């Protein structure tokens, strides 16, 4: 069974204090790993898709990296508007292709 | 290109009633998936439709059903509502079943009293 574990569950940062969110996964064969951002009461907003170990993608203050067992979402010099829940999901090769989601990391950035 | 739209955005129902939620995918997307999101369980997969056929189904009771129309729009129905059905119901669309990325709508917040 595919499993996705995100840590920490919650993270409080000061504005400008860089940090990383972790997504550990267990899947028979990885087709893709996705990062989403979700604001309260809204649908998840797509951020990145990573396909193979060593791959990196960046968008503004966010950088996602991937190894064979985990992915990191690095947040550089965060701002209060980066406050949100960040969700990670994995899609396995073969089978149903339905992504398995982690429980998310709730990030609060204080000014 | 317009994103995924869901209607209504908010619903209040009472136990025993039924409800129908609607989802319009991104133009050109043929796969529509539905998820239930609650604080206790996170995002849980309900079902997925592709070209009007249900391709995958999550572990939910038969009270939860759905369908997809020829224009790829989808509806989900919940009959005999229970208090525990209160949740944010999310629709996500993708170009194909096995494509890489799902794009989510804003969700429908269902409250069952």
Coordinates of N, CA and C in Angstrom, one line a residue, chain B residues 3 9 24 26 30 33-34 37 46 51 59 61-63 72 77 80 88-89 103:
Chain B
X3 N -10.3 27.7 -14.8 CA -10.0 26.5 -13.9 C -11.2 25.7 -13.7
X9 N -21.0 26.5 -3.8 CA -19.8 26.6 -2.9 C -20.1 26.2 -1.5
X24 N -17.3 21.3 -13.1 CA -16.9 21.5 -14.5 C -15.4 21.5 -14.6
X26 N -11.5 21.7 -16.3 CA -10.8 22.5 -17.2 C -11.0 22.1 -18.6
X30 N -10.5 15.3 -19.5 CA -11.5 14.3 -19.6 C -11.6 13.4 -18.3
X33 N -11.9 13.6 -10.8 CA -11.9 12.9 -9.6 C -12.5 13.7 -8.5
X34 N -13.1 13.0 -7.5 CA -13.7 13.6 -6.4 C -13.0 13.1 -5.1
X37 N -12.6 16.0 2.0 CA -11.5 16.4 2.9 C -12.1 16.9 4.3
X46 N -12.7 9.6 -3.5 CA -14.1 9.1 -3.6 C -14.2 8.2 -4.9
X51 N -14.2 9.8 -19.5 CA -15.1 9.5 -20.7 C -16.4 8.8 -20.2
X59 N -12.9 3.9 -0.9 CA -13.6 3.1 0.1 C -14.7 3.9 0.8
X61 N -19.1 4.3 1.3 CA -20.4 3.5 1.1 C -21.1 3.9 -0.1
X62 N -22.1 3.0 -0.5 CA -22.9 3.2 -1.7 C -23.7 4.5 -1.7
X63 N -23.8 5.1 -0.6 CA -24.6 6.4 -0.5 C -23.9 7.5 -1.4
X72 N -17.8 16.1 -20.2 CA -16.8 15.9 -19.1 C -17.3 16.5 -17.8
X77 N -23.4 12.6 -5.9 CA -24.6 12.6 -5.2 C -24.4 11.9 -3.8
X80 N -29.2 10.0 1.8 CA -29.4 9.8 3.2 C -28.2 10.3 4.0
X88 N -15.4 19.2 3.2 CA -15.2 20.0 2.0 C -15.0 18.9 0.8
X89 N -15.9 19.0 -0.2 CA -15.8 18.1 -1.3 C -15.1 18.8 -2.4
X103 N -5.7 19.1 -11.2 CA -6.0 20.5 -10.8 C -7.3 20.5 -10.1

